Short mmCIF file of N, CA, C and O in Angstrom, two decimals:
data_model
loop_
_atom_site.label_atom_id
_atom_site.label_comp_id
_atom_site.label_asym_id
_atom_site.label_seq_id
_atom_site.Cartn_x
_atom_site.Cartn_y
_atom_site.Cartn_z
N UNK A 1 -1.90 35.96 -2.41
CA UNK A 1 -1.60 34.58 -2.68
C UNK A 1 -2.86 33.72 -2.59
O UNK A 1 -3.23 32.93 -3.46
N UNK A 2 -3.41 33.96 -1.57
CA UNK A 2 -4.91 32.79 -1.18
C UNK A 2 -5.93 33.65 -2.45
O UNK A 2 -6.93 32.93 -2.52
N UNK A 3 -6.07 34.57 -3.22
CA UNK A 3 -6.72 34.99 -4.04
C UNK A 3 -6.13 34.71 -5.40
O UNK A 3 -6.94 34.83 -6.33
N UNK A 4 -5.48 34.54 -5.57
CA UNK A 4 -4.18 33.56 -6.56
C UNK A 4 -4.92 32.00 -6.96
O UNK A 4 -5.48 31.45 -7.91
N UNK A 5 -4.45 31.67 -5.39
CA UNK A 5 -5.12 29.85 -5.41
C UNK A 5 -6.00 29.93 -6.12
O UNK A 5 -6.08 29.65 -7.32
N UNK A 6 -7.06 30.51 -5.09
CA UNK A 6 -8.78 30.35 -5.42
C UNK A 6 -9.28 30.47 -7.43
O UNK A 6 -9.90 29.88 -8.31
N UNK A 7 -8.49 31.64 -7.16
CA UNK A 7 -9.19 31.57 -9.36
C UNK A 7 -8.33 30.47 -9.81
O UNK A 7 -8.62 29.78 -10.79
N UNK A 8 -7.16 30.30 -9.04
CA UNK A 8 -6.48 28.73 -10.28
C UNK A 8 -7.33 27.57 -9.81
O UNK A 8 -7.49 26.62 -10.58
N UNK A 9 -7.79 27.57 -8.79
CA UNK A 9 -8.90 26.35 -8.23
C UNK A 9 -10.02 26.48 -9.42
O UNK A 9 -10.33 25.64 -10.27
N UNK A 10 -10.61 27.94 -9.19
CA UNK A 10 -12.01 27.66 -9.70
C UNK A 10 -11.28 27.90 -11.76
O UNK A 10 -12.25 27.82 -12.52
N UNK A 11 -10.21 28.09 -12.39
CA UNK A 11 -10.43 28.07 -13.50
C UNK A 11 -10.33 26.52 -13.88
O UNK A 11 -10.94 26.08 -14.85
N UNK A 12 -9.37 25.56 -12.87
CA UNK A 12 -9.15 24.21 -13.28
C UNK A 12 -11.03 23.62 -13.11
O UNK A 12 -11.50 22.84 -13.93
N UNK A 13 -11.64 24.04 -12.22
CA UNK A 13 -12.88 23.15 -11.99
C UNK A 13 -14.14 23.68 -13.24
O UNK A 13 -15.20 23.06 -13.41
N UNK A 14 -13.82 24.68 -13.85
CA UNK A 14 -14.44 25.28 -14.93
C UNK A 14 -13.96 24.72 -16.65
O UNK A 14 -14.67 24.69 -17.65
N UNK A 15 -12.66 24.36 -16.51
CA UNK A 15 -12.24 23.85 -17.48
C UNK A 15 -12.67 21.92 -17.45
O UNK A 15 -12.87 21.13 -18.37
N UNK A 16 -12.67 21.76 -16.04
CA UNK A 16 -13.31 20.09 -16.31
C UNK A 16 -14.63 20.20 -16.21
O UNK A 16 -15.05 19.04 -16.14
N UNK A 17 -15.42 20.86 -16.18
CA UNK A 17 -16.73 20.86 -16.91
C UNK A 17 -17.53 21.30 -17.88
O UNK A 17 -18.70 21.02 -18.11
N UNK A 18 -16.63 22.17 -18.53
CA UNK A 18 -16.63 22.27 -20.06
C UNK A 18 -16.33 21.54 -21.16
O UNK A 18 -16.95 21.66 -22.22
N UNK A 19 -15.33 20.70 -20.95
CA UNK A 19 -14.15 19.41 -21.40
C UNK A 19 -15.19 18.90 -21.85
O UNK A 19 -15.43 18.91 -23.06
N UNK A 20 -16.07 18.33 -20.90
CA UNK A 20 -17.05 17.47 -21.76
C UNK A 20 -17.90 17.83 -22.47
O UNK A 20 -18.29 17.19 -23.45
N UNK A 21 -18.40 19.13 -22.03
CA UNK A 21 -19.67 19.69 -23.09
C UNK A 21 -18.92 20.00 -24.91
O UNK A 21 -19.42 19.76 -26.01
N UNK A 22 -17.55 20.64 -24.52
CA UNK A 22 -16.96 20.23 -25.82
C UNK A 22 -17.02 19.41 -26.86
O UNK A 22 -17.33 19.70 -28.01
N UNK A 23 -16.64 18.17 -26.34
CA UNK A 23 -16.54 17.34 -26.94
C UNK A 23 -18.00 16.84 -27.45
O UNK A 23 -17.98 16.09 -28.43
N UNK A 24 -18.93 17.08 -27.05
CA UNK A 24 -20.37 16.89 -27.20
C UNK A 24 -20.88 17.60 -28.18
O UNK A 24 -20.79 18.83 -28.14
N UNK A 25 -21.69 16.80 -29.53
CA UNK A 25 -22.50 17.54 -30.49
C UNK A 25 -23.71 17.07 -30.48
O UNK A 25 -23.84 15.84 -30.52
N UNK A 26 -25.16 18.11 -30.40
CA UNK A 26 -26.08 17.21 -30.22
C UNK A 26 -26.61 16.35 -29.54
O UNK A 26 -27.53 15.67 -29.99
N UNK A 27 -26.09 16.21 -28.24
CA UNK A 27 -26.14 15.96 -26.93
C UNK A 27 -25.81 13.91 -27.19
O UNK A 27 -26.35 12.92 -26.69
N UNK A 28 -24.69 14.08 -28.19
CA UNK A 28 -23.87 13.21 -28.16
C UNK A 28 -22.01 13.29 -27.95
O UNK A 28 -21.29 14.26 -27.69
N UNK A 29 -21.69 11.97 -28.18
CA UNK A 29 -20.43 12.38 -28.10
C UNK A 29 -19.69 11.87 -29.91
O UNK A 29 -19.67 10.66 -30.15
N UNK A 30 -19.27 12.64 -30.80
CA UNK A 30 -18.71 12.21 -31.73
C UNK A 30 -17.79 10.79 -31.99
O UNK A 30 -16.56 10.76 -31.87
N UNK A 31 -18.49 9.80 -32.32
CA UNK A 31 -17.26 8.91 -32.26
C UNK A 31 -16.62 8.41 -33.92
O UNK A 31 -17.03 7.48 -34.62
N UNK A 32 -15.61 9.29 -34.18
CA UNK A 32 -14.68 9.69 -35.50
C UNK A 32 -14.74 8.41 -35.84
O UNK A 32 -15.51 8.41 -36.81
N UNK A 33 -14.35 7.20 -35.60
CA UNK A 33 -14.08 5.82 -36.23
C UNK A 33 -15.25 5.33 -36.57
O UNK A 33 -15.15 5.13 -37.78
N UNK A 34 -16.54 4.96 -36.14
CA UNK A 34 -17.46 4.64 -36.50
C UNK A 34 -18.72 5.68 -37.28
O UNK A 34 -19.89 5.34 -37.42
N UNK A 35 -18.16 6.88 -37.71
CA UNK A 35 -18.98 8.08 -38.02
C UNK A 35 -18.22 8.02 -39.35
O UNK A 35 -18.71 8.84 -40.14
N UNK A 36 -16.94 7.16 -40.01
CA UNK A 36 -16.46 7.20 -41.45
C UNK A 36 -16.03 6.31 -41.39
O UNK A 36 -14.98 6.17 -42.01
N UNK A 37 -16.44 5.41 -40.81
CA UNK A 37 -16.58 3.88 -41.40
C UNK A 37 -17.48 3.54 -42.74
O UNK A 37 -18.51 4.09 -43.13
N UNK A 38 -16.64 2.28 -43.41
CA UNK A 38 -17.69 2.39 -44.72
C UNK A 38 -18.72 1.95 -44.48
O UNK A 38 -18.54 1.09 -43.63
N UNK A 39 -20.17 2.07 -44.83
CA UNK A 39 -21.33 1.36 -44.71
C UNK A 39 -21.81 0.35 -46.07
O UNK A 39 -22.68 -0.49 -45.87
N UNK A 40 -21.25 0.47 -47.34
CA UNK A 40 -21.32 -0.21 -48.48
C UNK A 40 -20.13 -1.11 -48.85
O UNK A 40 -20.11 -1.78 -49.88
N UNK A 41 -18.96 -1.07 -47.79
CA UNK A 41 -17.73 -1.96 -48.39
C UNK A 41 -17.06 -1.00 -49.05
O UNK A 41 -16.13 -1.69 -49.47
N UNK A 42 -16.88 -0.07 -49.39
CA UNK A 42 -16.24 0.75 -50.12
C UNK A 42 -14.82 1.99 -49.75
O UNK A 42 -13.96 1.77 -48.89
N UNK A 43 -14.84 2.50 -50.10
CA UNK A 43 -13.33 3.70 -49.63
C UNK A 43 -13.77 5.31 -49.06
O UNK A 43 -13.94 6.25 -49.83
N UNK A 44 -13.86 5.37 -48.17
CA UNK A 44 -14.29 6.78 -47.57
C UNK A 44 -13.48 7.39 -47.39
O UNK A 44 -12.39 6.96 -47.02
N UNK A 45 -13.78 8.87 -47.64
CA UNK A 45 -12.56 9.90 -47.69
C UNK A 45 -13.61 10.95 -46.94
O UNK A 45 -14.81 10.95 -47.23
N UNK A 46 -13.15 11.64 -46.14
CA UNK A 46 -13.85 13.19 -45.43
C UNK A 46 -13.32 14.64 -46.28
O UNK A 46 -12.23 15.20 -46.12
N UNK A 47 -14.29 15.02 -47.10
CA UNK A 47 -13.77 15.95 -47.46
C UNK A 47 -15.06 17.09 -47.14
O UNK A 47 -16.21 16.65 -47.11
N UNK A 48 -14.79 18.65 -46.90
CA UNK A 48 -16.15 19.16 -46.87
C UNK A 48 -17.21 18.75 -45.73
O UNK A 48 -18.44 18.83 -45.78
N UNK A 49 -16.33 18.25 -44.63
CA UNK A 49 -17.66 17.91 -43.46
C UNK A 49 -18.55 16.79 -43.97
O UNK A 49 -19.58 16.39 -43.43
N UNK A 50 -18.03 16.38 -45.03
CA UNK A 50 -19.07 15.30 -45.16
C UNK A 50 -17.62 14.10 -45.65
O UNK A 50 -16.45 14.25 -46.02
N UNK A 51 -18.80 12.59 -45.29
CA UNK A 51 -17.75 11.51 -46.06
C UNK A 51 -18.11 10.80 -47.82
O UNK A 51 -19.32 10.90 -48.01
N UNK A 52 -17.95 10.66 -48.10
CA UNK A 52 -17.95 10.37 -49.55
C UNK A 52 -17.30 8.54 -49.41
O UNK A 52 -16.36 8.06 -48.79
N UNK A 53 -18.40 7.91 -50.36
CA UNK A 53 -17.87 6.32 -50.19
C UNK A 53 -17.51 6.11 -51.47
O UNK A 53 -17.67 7.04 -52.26
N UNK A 54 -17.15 5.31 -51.76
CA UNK A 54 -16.69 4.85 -53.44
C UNK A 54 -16.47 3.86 -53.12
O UNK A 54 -15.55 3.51 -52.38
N UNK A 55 -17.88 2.75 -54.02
CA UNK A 55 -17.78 1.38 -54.19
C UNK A 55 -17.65 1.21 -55.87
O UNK A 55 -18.45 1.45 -56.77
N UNK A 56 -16.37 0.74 -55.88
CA UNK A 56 -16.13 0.46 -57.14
C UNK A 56 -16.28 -1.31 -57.70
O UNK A 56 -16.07 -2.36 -57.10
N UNK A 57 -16.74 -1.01 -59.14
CA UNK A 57 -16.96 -2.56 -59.27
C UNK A 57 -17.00 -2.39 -61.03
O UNK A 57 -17.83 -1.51 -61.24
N UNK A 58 -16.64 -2.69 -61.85
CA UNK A 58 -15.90 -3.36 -63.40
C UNK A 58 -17.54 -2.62 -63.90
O UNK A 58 -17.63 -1.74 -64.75
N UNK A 59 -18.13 -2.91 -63.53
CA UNK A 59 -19.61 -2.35 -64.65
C UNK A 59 -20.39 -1.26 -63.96
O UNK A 59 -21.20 -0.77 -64.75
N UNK A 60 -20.45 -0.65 -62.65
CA UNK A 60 -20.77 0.35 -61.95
C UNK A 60 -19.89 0.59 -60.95
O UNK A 60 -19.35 -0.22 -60.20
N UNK A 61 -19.74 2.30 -61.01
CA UNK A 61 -19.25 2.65 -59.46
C UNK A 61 -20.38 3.76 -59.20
O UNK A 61 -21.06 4.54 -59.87
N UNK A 62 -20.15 3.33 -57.54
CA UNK A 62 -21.17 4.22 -56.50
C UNK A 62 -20.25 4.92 -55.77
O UNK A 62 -19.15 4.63 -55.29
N UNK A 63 -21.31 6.41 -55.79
CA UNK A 63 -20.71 7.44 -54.89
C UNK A 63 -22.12 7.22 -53.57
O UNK A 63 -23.25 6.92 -53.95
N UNK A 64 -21.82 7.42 -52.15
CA UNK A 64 -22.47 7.36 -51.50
C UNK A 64 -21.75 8.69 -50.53
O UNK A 64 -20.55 8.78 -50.26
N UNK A 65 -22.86 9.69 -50.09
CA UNK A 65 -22.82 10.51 -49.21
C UNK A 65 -23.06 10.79 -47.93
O UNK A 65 -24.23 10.50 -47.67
N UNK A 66 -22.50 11.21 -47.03
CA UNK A 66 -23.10 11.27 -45.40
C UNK A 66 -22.77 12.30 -45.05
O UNK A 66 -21.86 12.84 -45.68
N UNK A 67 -23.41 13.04 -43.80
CA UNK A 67 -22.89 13.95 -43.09
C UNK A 67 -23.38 13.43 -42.11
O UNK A 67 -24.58 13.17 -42.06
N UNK A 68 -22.22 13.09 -40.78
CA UNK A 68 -22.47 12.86 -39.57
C UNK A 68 -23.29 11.59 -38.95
O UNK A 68 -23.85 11.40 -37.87
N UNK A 69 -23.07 10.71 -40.28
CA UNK A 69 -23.53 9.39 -40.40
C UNK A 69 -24.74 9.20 -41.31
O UNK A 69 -24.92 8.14 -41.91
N UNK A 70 -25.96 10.76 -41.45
CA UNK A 70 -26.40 10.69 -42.07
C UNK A 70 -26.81 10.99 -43.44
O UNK A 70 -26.65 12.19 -43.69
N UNK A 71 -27.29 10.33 -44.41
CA UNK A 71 -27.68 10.37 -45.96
C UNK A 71 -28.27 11.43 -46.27
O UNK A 71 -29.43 11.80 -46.08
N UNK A 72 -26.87 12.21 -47.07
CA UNK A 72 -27.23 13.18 -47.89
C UNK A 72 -27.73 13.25 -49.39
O UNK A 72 -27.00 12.80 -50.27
N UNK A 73 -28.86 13.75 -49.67
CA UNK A 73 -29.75 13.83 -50.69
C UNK A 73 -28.72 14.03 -51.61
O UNK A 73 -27.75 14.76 -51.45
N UNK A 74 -29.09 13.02 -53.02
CA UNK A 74 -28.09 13.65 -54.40
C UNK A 74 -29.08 13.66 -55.46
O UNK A 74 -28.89 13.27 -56.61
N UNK A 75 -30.59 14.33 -54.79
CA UNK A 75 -31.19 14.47 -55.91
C UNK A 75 -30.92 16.17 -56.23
O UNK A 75 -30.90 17.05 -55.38
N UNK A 76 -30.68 16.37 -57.91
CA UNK A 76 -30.40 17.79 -58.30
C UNK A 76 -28.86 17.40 -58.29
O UNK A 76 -28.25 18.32 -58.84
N UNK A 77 -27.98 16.38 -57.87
CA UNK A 77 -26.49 16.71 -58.20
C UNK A 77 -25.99 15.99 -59.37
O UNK A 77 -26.53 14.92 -59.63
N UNK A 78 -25.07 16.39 -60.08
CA UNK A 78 -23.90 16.37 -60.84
C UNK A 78 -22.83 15.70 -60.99
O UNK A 78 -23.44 14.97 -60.22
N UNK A 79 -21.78 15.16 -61.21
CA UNK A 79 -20.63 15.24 -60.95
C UNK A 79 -20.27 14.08 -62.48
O UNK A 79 -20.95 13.66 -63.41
N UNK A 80 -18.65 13.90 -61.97
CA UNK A 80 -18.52 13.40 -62.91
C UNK A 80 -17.00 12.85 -62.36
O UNK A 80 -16.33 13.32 -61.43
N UNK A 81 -16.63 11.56 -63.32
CA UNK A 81 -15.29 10.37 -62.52
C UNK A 81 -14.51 10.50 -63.20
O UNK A 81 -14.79 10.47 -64.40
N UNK A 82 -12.55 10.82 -62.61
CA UNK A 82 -11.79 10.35 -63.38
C UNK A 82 -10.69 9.69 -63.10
O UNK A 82 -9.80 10.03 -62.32
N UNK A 83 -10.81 8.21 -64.09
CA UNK A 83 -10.23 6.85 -63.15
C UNK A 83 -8.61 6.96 -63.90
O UNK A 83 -8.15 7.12 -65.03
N UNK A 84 -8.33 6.87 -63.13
CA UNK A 84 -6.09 6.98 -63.58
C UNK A 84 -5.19 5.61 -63.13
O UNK A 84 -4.54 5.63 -62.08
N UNK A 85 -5.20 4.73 -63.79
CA UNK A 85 -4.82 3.75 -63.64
C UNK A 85 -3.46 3.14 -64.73
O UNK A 85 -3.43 2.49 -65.77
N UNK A 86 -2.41 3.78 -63.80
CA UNK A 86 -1.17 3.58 -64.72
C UNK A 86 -1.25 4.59 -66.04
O UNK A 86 -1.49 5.78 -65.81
N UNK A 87 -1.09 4.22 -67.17
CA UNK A 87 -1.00 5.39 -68.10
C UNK A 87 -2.63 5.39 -68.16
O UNK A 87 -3.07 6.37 -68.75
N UNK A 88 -3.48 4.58 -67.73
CA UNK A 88 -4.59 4.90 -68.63
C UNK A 88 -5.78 5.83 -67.97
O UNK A 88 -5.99 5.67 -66.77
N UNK A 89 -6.36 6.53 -68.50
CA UNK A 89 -7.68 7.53 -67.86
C UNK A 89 -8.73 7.15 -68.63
O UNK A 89 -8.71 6.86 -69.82
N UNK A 90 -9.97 7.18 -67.62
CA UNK A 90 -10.66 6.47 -68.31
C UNK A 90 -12.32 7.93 -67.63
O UNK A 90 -12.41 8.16 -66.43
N UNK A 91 -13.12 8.49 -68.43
CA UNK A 91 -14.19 9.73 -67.52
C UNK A 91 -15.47 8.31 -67.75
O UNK A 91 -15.73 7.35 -68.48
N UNK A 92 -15.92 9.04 -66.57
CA UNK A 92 -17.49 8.53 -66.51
C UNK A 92 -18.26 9.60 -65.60
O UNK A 92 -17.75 10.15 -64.62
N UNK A 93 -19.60 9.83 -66.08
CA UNK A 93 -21.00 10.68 -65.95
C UNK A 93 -21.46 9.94 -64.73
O UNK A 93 -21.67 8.74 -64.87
N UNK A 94 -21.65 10.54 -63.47
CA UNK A 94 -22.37 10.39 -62.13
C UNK A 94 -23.53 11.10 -62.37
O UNK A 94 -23.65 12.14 -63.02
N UNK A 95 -24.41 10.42 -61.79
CA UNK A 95 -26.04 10.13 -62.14
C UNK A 95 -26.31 10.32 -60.66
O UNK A 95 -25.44 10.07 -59.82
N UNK A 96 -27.79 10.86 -60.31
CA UNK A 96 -28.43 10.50 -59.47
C UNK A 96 -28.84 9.27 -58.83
O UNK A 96 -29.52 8.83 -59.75
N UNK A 97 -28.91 8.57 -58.11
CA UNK A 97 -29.31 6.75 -58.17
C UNK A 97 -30.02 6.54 -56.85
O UNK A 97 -29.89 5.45 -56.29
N UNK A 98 -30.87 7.63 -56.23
CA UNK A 98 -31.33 7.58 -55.46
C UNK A 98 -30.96 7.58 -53.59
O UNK A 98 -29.88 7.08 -53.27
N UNK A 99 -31.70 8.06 -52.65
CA UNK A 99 -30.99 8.80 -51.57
C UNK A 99 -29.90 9.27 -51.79
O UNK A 99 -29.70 10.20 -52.58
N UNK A 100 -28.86 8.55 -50.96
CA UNK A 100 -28.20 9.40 -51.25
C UNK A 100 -26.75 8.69 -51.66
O UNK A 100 -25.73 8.29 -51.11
N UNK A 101 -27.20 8.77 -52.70
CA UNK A 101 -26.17 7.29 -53.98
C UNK A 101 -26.06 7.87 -55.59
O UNK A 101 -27.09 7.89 -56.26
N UNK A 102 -24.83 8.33 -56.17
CA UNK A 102 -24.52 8.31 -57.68
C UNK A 102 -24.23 7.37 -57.83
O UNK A 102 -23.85 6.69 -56.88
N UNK A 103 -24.27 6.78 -59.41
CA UNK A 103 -23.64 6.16 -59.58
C UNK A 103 -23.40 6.55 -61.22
O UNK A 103 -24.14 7.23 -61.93
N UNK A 104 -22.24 5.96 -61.54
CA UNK A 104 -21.81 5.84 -63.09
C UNK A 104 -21.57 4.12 -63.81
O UNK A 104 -21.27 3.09 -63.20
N UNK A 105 -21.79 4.30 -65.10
CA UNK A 105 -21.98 2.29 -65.04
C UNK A 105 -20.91 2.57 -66.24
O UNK A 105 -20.63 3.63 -66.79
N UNK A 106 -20.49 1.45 -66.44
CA UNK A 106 -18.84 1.25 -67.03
C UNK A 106 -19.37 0.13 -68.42
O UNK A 106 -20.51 -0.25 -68.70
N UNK A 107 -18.10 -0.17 -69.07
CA UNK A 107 -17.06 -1.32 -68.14
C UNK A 107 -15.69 0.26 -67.82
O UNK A 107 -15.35 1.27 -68.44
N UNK A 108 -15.26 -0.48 -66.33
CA UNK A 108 -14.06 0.39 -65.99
C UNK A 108 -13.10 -0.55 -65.70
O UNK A 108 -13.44 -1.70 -65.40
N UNK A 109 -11.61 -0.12 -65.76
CA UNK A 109 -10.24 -0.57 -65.80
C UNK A 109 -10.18 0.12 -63.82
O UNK A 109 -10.05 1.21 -63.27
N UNK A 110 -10.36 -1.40 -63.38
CA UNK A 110 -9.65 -0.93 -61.68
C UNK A 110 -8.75 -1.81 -61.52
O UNK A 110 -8.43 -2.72 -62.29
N UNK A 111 -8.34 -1.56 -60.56
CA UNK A 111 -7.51 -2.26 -60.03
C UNK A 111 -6.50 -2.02 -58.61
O UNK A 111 -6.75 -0.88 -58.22
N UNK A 112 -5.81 -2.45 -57.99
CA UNK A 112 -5.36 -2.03 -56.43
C UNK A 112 -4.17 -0.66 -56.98
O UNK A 112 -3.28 -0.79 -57.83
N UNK A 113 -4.47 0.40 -56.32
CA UNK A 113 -3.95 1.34 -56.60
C UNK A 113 -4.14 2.73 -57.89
O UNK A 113 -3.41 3.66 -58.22
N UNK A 114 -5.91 2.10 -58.45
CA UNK A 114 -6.20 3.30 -59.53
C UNK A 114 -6.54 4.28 -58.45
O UNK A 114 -6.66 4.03 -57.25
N UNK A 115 -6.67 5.39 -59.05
CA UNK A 115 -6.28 6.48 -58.64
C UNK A 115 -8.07 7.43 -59.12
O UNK A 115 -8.06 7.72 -60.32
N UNK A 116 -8.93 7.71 -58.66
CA UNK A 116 -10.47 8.15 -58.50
C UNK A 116 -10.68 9.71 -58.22
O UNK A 116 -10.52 10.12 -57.07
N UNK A 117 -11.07 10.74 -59.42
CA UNK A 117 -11.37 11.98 -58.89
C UNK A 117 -12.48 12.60 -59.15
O UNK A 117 -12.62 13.24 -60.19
N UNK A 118 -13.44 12.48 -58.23
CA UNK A 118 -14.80 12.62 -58.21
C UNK A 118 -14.70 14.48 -58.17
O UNK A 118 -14.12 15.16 -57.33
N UNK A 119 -15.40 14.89 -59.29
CA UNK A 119 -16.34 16.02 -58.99
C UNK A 119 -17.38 16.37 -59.03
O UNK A 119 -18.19 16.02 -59.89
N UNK A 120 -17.61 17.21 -58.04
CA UNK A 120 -19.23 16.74 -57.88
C UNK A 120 -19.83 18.01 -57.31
O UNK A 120 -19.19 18.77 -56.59
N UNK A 121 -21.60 18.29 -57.82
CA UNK A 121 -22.23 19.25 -57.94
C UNK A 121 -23.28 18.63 -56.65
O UNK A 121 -24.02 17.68 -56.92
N UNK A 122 -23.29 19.19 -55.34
CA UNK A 122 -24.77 18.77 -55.16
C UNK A 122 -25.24 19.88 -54.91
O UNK A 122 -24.57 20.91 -54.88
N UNK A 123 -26.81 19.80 -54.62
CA UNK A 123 -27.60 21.10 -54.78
C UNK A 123 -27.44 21.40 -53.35
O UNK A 123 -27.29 20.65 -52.38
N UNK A 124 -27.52 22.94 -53.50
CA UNK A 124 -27.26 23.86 -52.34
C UNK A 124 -25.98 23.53 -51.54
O UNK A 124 -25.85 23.81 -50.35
N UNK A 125 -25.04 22.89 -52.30
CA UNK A 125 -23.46 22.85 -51.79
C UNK A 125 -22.53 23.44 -52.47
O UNK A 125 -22.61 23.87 -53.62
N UNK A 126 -21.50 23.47 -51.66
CA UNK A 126 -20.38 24.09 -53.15
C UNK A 126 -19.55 23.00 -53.47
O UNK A 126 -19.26 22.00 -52.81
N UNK A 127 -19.19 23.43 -54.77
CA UNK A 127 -18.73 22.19 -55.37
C UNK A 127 -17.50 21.52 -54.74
O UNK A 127 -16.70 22.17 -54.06
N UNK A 128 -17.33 20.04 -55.00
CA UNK A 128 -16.58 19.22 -54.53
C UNK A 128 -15.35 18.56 -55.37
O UNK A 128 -15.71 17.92 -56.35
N UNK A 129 -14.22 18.61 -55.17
CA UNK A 129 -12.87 17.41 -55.67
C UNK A 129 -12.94 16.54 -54.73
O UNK A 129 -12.51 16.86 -53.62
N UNK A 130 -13.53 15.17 -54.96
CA UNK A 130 -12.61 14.62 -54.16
C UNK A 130 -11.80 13.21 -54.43
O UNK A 130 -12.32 12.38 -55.18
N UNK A 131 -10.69 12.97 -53.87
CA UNK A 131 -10.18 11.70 -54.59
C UNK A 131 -10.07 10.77 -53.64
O UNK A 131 -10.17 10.95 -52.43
N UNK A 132 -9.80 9.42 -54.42
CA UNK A 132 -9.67 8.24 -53.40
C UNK A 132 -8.66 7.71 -54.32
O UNK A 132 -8.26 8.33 -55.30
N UNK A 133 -8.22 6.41 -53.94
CA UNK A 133 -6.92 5.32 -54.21
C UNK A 133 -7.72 3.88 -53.48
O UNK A 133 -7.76 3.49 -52.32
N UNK A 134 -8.27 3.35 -54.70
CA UNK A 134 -8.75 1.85 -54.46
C UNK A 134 -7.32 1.07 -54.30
O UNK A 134 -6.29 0.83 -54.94
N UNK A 135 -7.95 0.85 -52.96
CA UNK A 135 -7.13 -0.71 -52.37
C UNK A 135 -7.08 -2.24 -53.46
O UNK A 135 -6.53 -3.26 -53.06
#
């Protein structure tokens, strides 16, 4: 019994000092709400360990990339937009636009509730779907 206690003592005092190293990346602590928050005003979605922004606007939309808050390179990537807004679809060509920013330039049909499906090539990744729903 007293050899019983002792390992349930020492597994509870082993499990609260691991607890935290867990939760720890990088000798930080992850904080999810402010790590996919938008930084451009735009719609973030987590897909692939990384977040993806989409600032949409009538004559350009921007794709903006992060992993872990920070700007992932979209030089060498690809992709390409497709906007679904009620019956209508509308493709547009994503461009490189520097760090780590596509963009495609319009005129585009938005509005609260089009419907956005980014695919996308970046270098040394595998390829990406990802969608959003402008507010």
């Amino acid at each position: 019994m007293k050899h019983s206690l002792t390992l349930t003592l020492l597994a509870v005092a082993l499990s609260l000092t691991i607890s935290p190293l867990a939760r720890a990346h990088d000798g930080h602590v992850h904080d999810h709400a402010k790590d996919h928050a938008p930084a451009h005003g735009g719609v973030v979605v987590e897909h692939h360990h990384m977040d993806w922004e989409l600032v949409a606007k009538p004559d350009r939309i921007d794709l903006y990339v992060r992993n872990l808050g920070k700007k992932v390179s979209t030089q060498g990537a690809s992709g390409k937009l497709t906007l679904l807004s009620g019956k209508d679809k509308q493709e547009a060509v994503l461009k490189p636009a520097g760090d780590n920013r596509l963009e495609a330039t319009g005129p585009f049909k938005l509005g609260p509730g089009t419907k956005v499906v980014a695919t996308l090539n970046l270098a040394g990744k595998a390829p990406a779907n990802v969608r959003f729903a402008l507010k």
